[in-house]
Amino acid sequence: MPADLDHAGRPLIVVTGMGMVTSLGIGQQDNWRKLTAGESGIRPITRFATDGLRTRIAGAVDFIAVEPLCAPELTERFATLAGEEAVAQAGIGAKGDFPGPLFLAMPPVELEWPQRRELALAAHKASPDERIGYDAALRQCSTAPFRGYHERFQFFAVADHLADRLGTKGSPISLTTACASGATAIQLGVEAIRRGETEAALCIGADGSIYAESLIRFSLLSALSTQNDPASEAAKPFSKNRDGFVMAEGAGALVLESYAHAKARGARILGVLSGSGEMADSFHRTRSSPDGKPIIGCIRQAIADAGLTPDDIDYVNAHGTGTPENDKMEYVGAAAVFGERVQSLPTSSTKSMIGHTLSAAGAIEAVVTLMTLANQRIAPTINYQVPDPAIPLDVVPNVARDVKMRHAISNSFGFGGQNVSLVLSPEPA
Amino acid sequence: MTSSRDIWITGIGIVSSLGEGPEAHLAALDAGTVNVDTAAFAPYVIHPLAPVDFDKQIPKKGDQRQMEAWQRLGVHAAGLALDSAGVKGQADILSRMDMIVAATGGERDIAVDDSIMADLATGAADDKTLNERLMTDLRPTLFLAQLPNLLAGNISIVHGVTGSSRTFMGEEAAGVDAVRLAHAKIAAGQSEIALVGGSYNAARKDMLMLYEFGSFNLKDRFAPVWERGPEGGLALGSMGAFLVLESAAHATARGATPFAKLANVASDRNRRKAGDIESTLRALWQRIAPNLRPDHAAIVSGATGAEPATAAEHAVLRDTGLPVRATGSRVGHGFETQFPLNIALAALALRSGKLFAPANGSPGEAAMPGPLTQALVTSVGHWRGEGLALVERIEGGAAHAG
């Protein structure tokens, strides 16, 4: 078969540009250096008052300032930084003229308390004797200080602004599949190229939603680690003493391209997106099916989609959130797919260092997985001090390791039964 | 001419202020019924949901309790669509059914927000108090009713749709692109059967607030969308709409009867400078509707009533000379749900062979006595979101069981 088609005769899909922002820093190189050094980006939250909260730490990207400070503004900024890095590395199109569609994974956005407070104060000023609530606040909404909130808090606006800036084509897709969102954005790009609709796609996962209420909502579900001190040791995926995930922010971006198109323009190939798998779980809103069937099916589908077998996989970039439930179920799934080999198959969690970047995680971790293959070095699972005997995985504990690898898999599992796995590979010889 | 990769609409699940299901909608549309509430959220005008028996599609009360109104509405409409397609409970089909939901933002607890805003207004609450109030007053499960992807999640749980699950966000554009991608996947052989749609709850002060920031809400008095004038606005409408789309080959193999053929769907984006809407709509029209039979074709418009978008769309549609029906005049505006709903209404009209009646008091909507074989469905969102679909009658397909 021609080298630019995959095992199923579809266009082979390669990655020619990548970008990332996390709490560790901006850009692939800075992040890779810190990830392989086992550095943590988790620290006390300074963005808002954390008095009275059970969790007071996060992997916030707190070295980038935006105005007004709110999730859509942060998300847009992170997505722009990662997207521009990826497009520049790909050297595709002209500046501000990307030759394909945009698929953006982002958090749902809504008015936040700082804005509600401003409205309440304005309403009180206008009507001092009235008890202020939505009715009084509604009368202030169309006045000058607040008019910009319509656009800022439309779901479509982040992608709309990105499309303007990067010059992507057509109607941009904004999507959410909870913690699998970043991987779903990549799947949509893969599918569009396989359909022959486009030769290139820009896939971004971005999340800047660390604000008081979002933290509290996760906290009320008991999903977050409460080990506030020291912050850098809170994210402990696969450890026996793991006690939840750590909220985090960032963005990951990938330029996907058909191999034929990339070769024709002499692009450097960073890796191959060789397969994707997906299976929804109908068991529960926040918990995985106890038999692990959807996770198992998802991983198997991804490997089959790549035309590989489980024995071909040399590395797993785990979803690895550090919640008691996720890590156990991820092990159950992996053990079913990989058999006894699971105990010696390197399986690390990037989230041990950068936390759970939510809508961005699937994209950031795909970038990390491709860098892992390119460098033949696995960044560790840090904070692994107390192994969990129920999860006998080789988690690449605490220090980076050089390993010879060809194919890797990156897992993303989310609330609402969302499961997506991606298989990543080197350029065909 | 039928091809095995034609995309058929084989299931329709619709609920709105006009009632539930195809027959209720066609009857209400022909009778000129409009269900509008100018009092409950005065001065804002909304179209409230008709009474719905959620037990019929969401039998477990526990499931209903885990959802807020927009999710219950969506899960209910999705169930109606699966029933209509004859695939409800068929695990082998549902386990490979692809799902694309166009979702709105999650609902807030208005009472909690009201009470906290009252304290913030007078300075009685500082940041610490705000944190404490949120920690105590927010229901933990409200978060799950907030997450847009939990509409899809609940459809998986209640109806067992598990092939794939994607949730698009982006108001009107999300509705158009959800249908467009489901269509494209089936056309390319990436999927055989898909569930696509959304739901919207209009009875929400937080939603009125979001649109009041841009002065988009219709106030005080109801009028059809074309007659709202330069200061017009959109009236939020509660609605749920899901479609089952299927390759003709897959539908034929299982003996399903189609409502209509979804021939083509296209979307685009512009910055909404003067003239942008007109040029985008005309370009989309050229792309998907070059072979219309003008005497047998009509337009089902998603015009919102908000300006200047509505006037711009009206100008383009008038030039086509085709009869137009703006569903915003009948059921209000439901953002991401409007386009799937309008595809459903177009498909029902095509199956019946005739266009439903014009809106009362909307002189621009001409009667159409003749047979209907093609319908163009438009989207020109209140702020962004241009799209167009072509839906066609399938001759001999009129005997749908559902």
Coordinates of N, CA and C in Angstrom, one line a residue, chain A residues 73-225:
Chain A
E73 N -11.6 34.2 29.2 CA -10.4 35.1 28.8 C -9.1 34.3 29.0
L74 N -9.0 33.5 30.1 CA -7.8 32.7 30.3 C -7.7 31.6 29.3
T75 N -8.8 30.9 29.1 CA -8.9 29.8 28.1 C -8.4 30.3 26.7
E76 N -8.9 31.4 26.4 CA -8.6 32.0 25.0 C -7.1 32.3 24.9
R77 N -6.6 32.9 26.0 CA -5.2 33.2 26.0 C -4.3 32.0 25.9
F78 N -4.6 31.0 26.7 CA -3.8 29.8 26.7 C -3.9 29.1 25.3
A79 N -5.1 29.0 24.8 CA -5.3 28.4 23.5 C -4.5 29.2 22.4
T80 N -4.5 30.5 22.5 CA -3.8 31.3 21.5 C -2.3 31.0 21.6
L81 N -1.7 31.0 22.8 CA -0.3 30.7 23.0 C 0.1 29.3 22.4
A82 N -0.7 28.3 22.8 CA -0.4 27.0 22.3 C -0.6 26.8 20.8
G83 N -1.7 27.4 20.3 CA -2.0 27.3 18.9 C -1.0 28.0 18.1
E84 N -0.5 29.2 18.5 CA 0.5 29.9 17.7 C 1.8 29.1 17.7
E85 N 2.2 28.5 18.8 CA 3.4 27.7 18.9 C 3.3 26.6 17.9
A86 N 2.2 25.9 17.9 CA 2.0 24.7 17.0 C 2.0 25.1 15.5
V87 N 1.3 26.2 15.2 CA 1.3 26.6 13.8 C 2.6 27.1 13.3
A88 N 3.4 27.8 14.2 CA 4.7 28.3 13.8 C 5.6 27.1 13.6
Q89 N 5.5 26.1 14.5 CA 6.4 24.9 14.3 C 6.1 24.2 13.0
A90 N 4.8 24.1 12.7 CA 4.4 23.4 11.5 C 4.8 24.1 10.2
G91 N 4.9 25.5 10.4 CA 5.3 26.3 9.2 C 4.3 26.1 8.1
I92 N 3.0 26.0 8.5 CA 2.0 25.7 7.5 C 1.2 27.0 7.2
G93 N 0.7 27.2 5.9 CA -0.1 28.3 5.6 C 0.7 29.6 5.7
A94 N 0.0 30.7 5.8 CA 0.7 32.0 6.0 C 0.3 32.5 7.4
K95 N 0.9 33.5 7.9 CA 0.6 34.0 9.3 C -0.9 34.4 9.2
G96 N -1.7 33.9 10.2 CA -3.1 34.3 10.2 C -3.9 33.7 9.1
D97 N -3.4 32.6 8.5 CA -4.1 31.9 7.4 C -3.9 30.4 7.5
F98 N -4.4 29.8 8.5 CA -4.3 28.3 8.6 C -5.2 27.6 7.6
P99 N -4.7 26.6 6.9 CA -5.5 26.0 5.8 C -6.3 24.9 6.2
G100 N -7.1 25.1 7.3 CA -8.0 24.0 7.7 C -8.9 24.4 8.9
P101 N -9.7 23.5 9.4 CA -10.6 23.9 10.4 C -10.0 23.9 11.8
L102 N -10.7 24.5 12.8 CA -10.3 24.5 14.2 C -11.2 23.6 15.0
F103 N -10.7 22.7 15.8 CA -11.4 22.0 16.8 C -10.9 22.3 18.2
L104 N -11.8 23.0 18.9 CA -11.3 23.5 20.2 C -12.1 22.8 21.4
A105 N -11.3 22.1 22.2 CA -11.8 21.6 23.5 C -11.7 22.7 24.5
M106 N -12.8 23.0 25.2 CA -12.7 24.1 26.2 C -13.7 23.8 27.3
P107 N -13.6 24.5 28.4 CA -14.6 24.3 29.5 C -15.8 25.1 29.2
P108 N -17.0 24.6 29.7 CA -18.2 25.4 29.6 C -17.9 26.7 30.4
V109 N -18.3 27.8 29.9 CA -18.1 29.1 30.6 C -19.4 29.7 30.9
E110 N -19.4 30.5 32.0 CA -20.6 31.2 32.4 C -20.1 32.4 33.2
L111 N -21.1 33.3 33.5 CA -20.8 34.5 34.3 C -20.2 34.0 35.6
E112 N -19.2 34.7 36.2 CA -18.6 34.3 37.4 C -18.9 35.3 38.5
W113 N -18.5 35.0 39.8 CA -19.0 35.8 40.9 C -18.4 37.2 40.9
P114 N -17.2 37.4 40.4 CA -16.7 38.8 40.3 C -17.7 39.7 39.4
Q115 N -18.2 39.1 38.3 CA -19.1 39.9 37.5 C -20.5 40.0 38.2
R116 N -20.9 38.9 38.8 CA -22.2 39.0 39.5 C -22.1 40.0 40.6
R117 N -21.0 40.1 41.3 CA -20.8 41.1 42.4 C -20.9 42.5 41.8
E118 N -20.3 42.8 40.7 CA -20.3 44.1 40.0 C -21.8 44.5 39.7
L119 N -22.5 43.5 39.2 CA -23.9 43.7 38.8 C -24.7 44.0 40.1
A120 N -24.5 43.3 41.1 CA -25.2 43.4 42.3 C -25.0 44.8 42.9
L121 N -23.7 45.3 42.9 CA -23.4 46.6 43.4 C -24.0 47.7 42.6
A122 N -24.0 47.5 41.2 CA -24.7 48.5 40.4 C -26.2 48.5 40.6
A123 N -26.8 47.4 40.8 CA -28.2 47.3 41.1 C -28.5 47.9 42.4
H124 N -27.7 47.7 43.4 CA -27.9 48.3 44.7 C -27.8 49.9 44.6
K125 N -26.9 50.3 43.9 CA -26.7 51.8 43.7 C -27.9 52.4 43.0
A126 N -28.5 51.7 42.0 CA -29.6 52.2 41.3 C -30.9 52.1 42.1
S127 N -31.0 51.2 43.1 CA -32.2 50.9 43.8 C -31.9 50.5 45.2
P128 N -31.4 51.5 46.0 CA -30.8 51.2 47.4 C -31.8 50.5 48.3
D129 N -33.1 50.6 48.1 CA -34.0 50.0 49.1 C -34.5 48.6 48.7
E130 N -34.0 48.2 47.5 CA -34.5 46.9 47.0 C -33.6 45.8 47.5
R131 N -34.1 44.6 47.7 CA -33.3 43.4 48.0 C -32.8 42.9 46.6
I132 N -31.5 42.9 46.4 CA -30.9 42.7 45.1 C -30.9 41.2 44.8
G133 N -31.3 40.8 43.6 CA -31.2 39.5 43.1 C -31.2 39.6 41.6
Y134 N -31.6 38.5 40.9 CA -31.6 38.5 39.4 C -32.5 39.6 38.9
D135 N -33.7 39.8 39.5 CA -34.6 40.8 38.9 C -34.0 42.2 38.8
A136 N -33.4 42.6 39.9 CA -32.8 43.9 39.9 C -31.5 43.9 39.1
A137 N -30.7 42.9 39.1 CA -29.5 42.8 38.3 C -29.8 42.9 36.8
L138 N -30.9 42.2 36.4 CA -31.3 42.2 35.0 C -31.5 43.6 34.4
R139 N -31.9 44.5 35.3 CA -32.2 45.9 34.8 C -30.9 46.6 34.5
Q140 N -29.7 46.1 35.1 CA -28.4 46.7 34.9 C -27.7 46.2 33.7
C141 N -28.2 45.0 33.2 CA -27.3 44.3 32.2 C -27.0 45.0 30.9
S142 N -28.0 45.8 30.5 CA -27.8 46.4 29.2 C -27.1 47.8 29.3
T143 N -26.7 48.1 30.5 CA -26.0 49.4 30.7 C -24.5 49.2 30.3
A144 N -23.9 50.4 30.1 CA -22.5 50.4 29.5 C -21.5 49.4 30.1
P145 N -21.4 49.4 31.4 CA -20.2 48.6 32.0 C -20.4 47.1 31.7
F146 N -21.6 46.7 31.3 CA -21.8 45.2 31.3 C -22.0 44.6 29.9
R147 N -22.1 45.5 28.9 CA -22.5 45.1 27.6 C -21.5 44.0 27.0
G148 N -20.2 44.2 27.3 CA -19.2 43.2 26.8 C -19.4 41.8 27.3
Y149 N -20.2 41.6 28.4 CA -20.3 40.3 28.9 C -21.0 39.3 28.0
H150 N -21.9 39.8 27.1 CA -22.6 38.9 26.2 C -21.6 38.1 25.4
E151 N -20.7 38.9 24.7 CA -19.8 38.2 23.8 C -18.8 37.3 24.7
R152 N -18.3 37.9 25.8 CA -17.3 37.2 26.5 C -17.8 35.8 27.1
F153 N -19.1 35.8 27.4 CA -19.6 34.6 28.0 C -20.5 33.7 27.0
Q154 N -20.4 34.0 25.7 CA -21.0 33.1 24.7 C -20.0 31.9 24.6
F155 N -20.5 30.7 24.5 CA -19.6 29.5 24.3 C -18.8 29.7 23.0
F156 N -19.4 30.3 22.0 CA -18.8 30.3 20.7 C -17.6 31.3 20.6
A157 N -17.5 32.3 21.6 CA -16.6 33.4 21.4 C -15.2 33.0 21.4
V158 N -14.8 32.1 22.3 CA -13.3 31.7 22.4 C -12.9 31.2 21.0
A159 N -13.6 30.3 20.4 CA -13.2 29.7 19.1 C -13.3 30.8 18.0
D160 N -14.3 31.6 18.1 CA -14.5 32.7 17.1 C -13.3 33.6 17.1
H161 N -12.8 34.0 18.3 CA -11.7 34.9 18.4 C -10.4 34.2 17.9
L162 N -10.3 32.9 18.2 CA -9.1 32.1 17.7 C -9.1 32.0 16.2
A163 N -10.3 31.8 15.7 CA -10.5 31.6 14.2 C -10.1 32.9 13.5
D164 N -10.4 34.0 14.1 CA -10.0 35.3 13.6 C -8.5 35.5 13.6
R165 N -7.9 35.1 14.7 CA -6.5 35.3 14.8 C -5.6 34.4 14.0
L166 N -6.0 33.1 14.0 CA -5.2 32.1 13.3 C -5.7 31.8 11.9
G167 N -6.8 32.4 11.5 CA -7.3 32.2 10.1 C -7.7 30.8 9.8
T168 N -8.2 30.1 10.7 CA -8.7 28.7 10.4 C -9.9 28.9 9.5
K169 N -10.3 27.8 8.9 CA -11.4 27.9 7.8 C -12.7 27.3 8.3
G170 N -13.8 27.9 7.9 CA -15.1 27.4 8.2 C -15.5 27.7 9.6
S171 N -16.6 27.1 10.0 CA -17.2 27.3 11.4 C -16.4 26.5 12.4
P172 N -15.7 27.1 13.3 CA -14.9 26.4 14.3 C -15.8 25.6 15.2
I173 N -15.3 24.4 15.6 CA -16.1 23.5 16.5 C -15.5 23.7 18.0
S174 N -16.4 24.1 18.9 CA -16.1 24.1 20.3 C -16.7 22.9 20.9
L175 N -16.0 22.2 21.7 CA -16.6 20.9 22.2 C -16.2 20.7 23.7
T176 N -17.1 19.9 24.3 CA -16.7 19.4 25.6 C -17.1 17.9 25.8
T177 N -16.2 17.1 26.2 CA -16.5 15.8 26.7 C -15.8 15.6 28.0
A178 N -16.0 16.6 28.9 CA -15.4 16.7 30.2 C -13.9 16.5 30.1
C179 N -13.4 15.5 30.9 CA -12.0 15.4 31.0 C -11.4 14.7 29.8
A180 N -12.2 14.3 28.9 CA -11.7 13.7 27.6 C -11.7 14.7 26.5
S181 N -12.0 15.9 26.8 CA -12.3 16.9 25.7 C -11.1 17.1 24.7
G182 N -9.9 17.2 25.3 CA -8.7 17.5 24.5 C -8.5 16.3 23.5
A183 N -8.7 15.1 23.9 CA -8.6 13.9 23.0 C -9.7 13.9 22.0
T184 N -10.9 14.4 22.4 CA -12.0 14.4 21.4 C -11.7 15.4 20.3
A185 N -11.1 16.6 20.6 CA -10.7 17.5 19.6 C -9.8 16.9 18.6
I186 N -8.9 16.1 19.1 CA -7.9 15.4 18.1 C -8.7 14.4 17.3
Q187 N -9.6 13.6 17.9 CA -10.4 12.7 17.1 C -11.1 13.4 16.0
L188 N -11.7 14.5 16.3 CA -12.5 15.2 15.3 C -11.6 15.7 14.1
G189 N -10.4 16.1 14.5 CA -9.4 16.4 13.4 C -9.0 15.2 12.6
V190 N -8.8 14.1 13.2 CA -8.4 12.9 12.5 C -9.6 12.5 11.6
E191 N -10.8 12.5 12.1 CA -11.9 12.1 11.3 C -12.1 13.0 10.0
A192 N -11.9 14.3 10.2 CA -12.1 15.3 9.1 C -11.1 15.0 8.0
I193 N -9.8 14.7 8.4 CA -8.8 14.5 7.4 C -9.1 13.1 6.7
R194 N -9.5 12.1 7.5 CA -9.8 10.8 6.9 C -11.0 10.9 5.9
R195 N -11.9 11.8 6.2 CA -13.0 12.0 5.3 C -12.6 12.7 4.0
G196 N -11.4 13.3 4.0 CA -11.0 14.0 2.8 C -11.5 15.4 2.8
E197 N -12.1 15.9 3.9 CA -12.6 17.3 3.9 C -11.5 18.3 3.9
T198 N -10.4 17.9 4.4 CA -9.3 18.9 4.6 C -8.0 18.1 4.6
E199 N -6.9 18.8 4.4 CA -5.5 18.2 4.5 C -4.9 18.5 5.8
A200 N -5.4 19.5 6.5 CA -4.9 19.9 7.8 C -5.9 20.3 8.8
A201 N -5.7 20.1 10.1 CA -6.6 20.6 11.1 C -5.9 21.1 12.3
L202 N -6.4 22.1 12.9 CA -5.8 22.6 14.2 C -6.6 22.1 15.3
C203 N -6.0 21.3 16.2 CA -6.8 20.8 17.3 C -6.2 21.3 18.6
I204 N -7.0 22.0 19.4 CA -6.5 22.6 20.6 C -7.4 22.2 21.8
G205 N -6.8 21.9 22.9 CA -7.5 21.7 24.2 C -7.0 22.8 25.1
A206 N -7.9 23.6 25.7 CA -7.5 24.6 26.6 C -8.4 24.7 27.8
D207 N -7.9 25.1 28.9 CA -8.7 25.2 30.1 C -8.1 26.2 31.0
G208 N -8.9 27.3 31.4 CA -8.5 28.3 32.3 C -9.5 28.5 33.4
S209 N -10.1 27.4 33.9 CA -11.3 27.6 34.7 C -11.0 27.3 36.2
I210 N -9.9 27.8 36.7 CA -9.7 27.8 38.2 C -10.2 29.1 38.7
Y211 N -11.5 29.0 39.2 CA -12.1 30.1 40.0 C -12.8 29.5 41.1
A212 N -13.3 30.4 42.0 CA -13.7 29.9 43.3 C -14.8 28.8 43.1
E213 N -15.9 29.2 42.4 CA -17.0 28.3 42.3 C -16.7 27.0 41.6
S214 N -15.8 27.0 40.6 CA -15.5 25.7 39.9 C -14.7 24.8 40.9
L215 N -13.8 25.4 41.6 CA -13.1 24.6 42.6 C -14.0 24.0 43.7
I216 N -14.9 24.8 44.1 CA -15.9 24.4 45.1 C -16.8 23.3 44.6
R217 N -17.2 23.4 43.3 CA -18.0 22.3 42.8 C -17.3 21.0 42.7
F218 N -16.1 21.0 42.3 CA -15.3 19.7 42.4 C -15.1 19.2 43.8
S219 N -14.9 20.2 44.7 CA -14.6 19.9 46.1 C -15.9 19.2 46.7
L220 N -17.1 19.7 46.3 CA -18.3 19.2 46.9 C -18.5 17.8 46.4
L221 N -17.9 17.4 45.3 CA -18.0 16.0 44.8 C -16.9 15.1 45.4
S222 N -16.1 15.7 46.3 CA -15.0 15.0 47.0 C -14.0 14.5 45.9
A223 N -13.8 15.2 44.8 CA -12.9 14.7 43.8 C -11.5 15.3 43.9
L224 N -11.3 16.3 44.8 CA -10.0 17.0 44.8 C -9.2 16.5 46.0
S225 N -7.8 16.5 45.8 CA -6.9 16.3 46.9 C -7.0 17.4 47.9

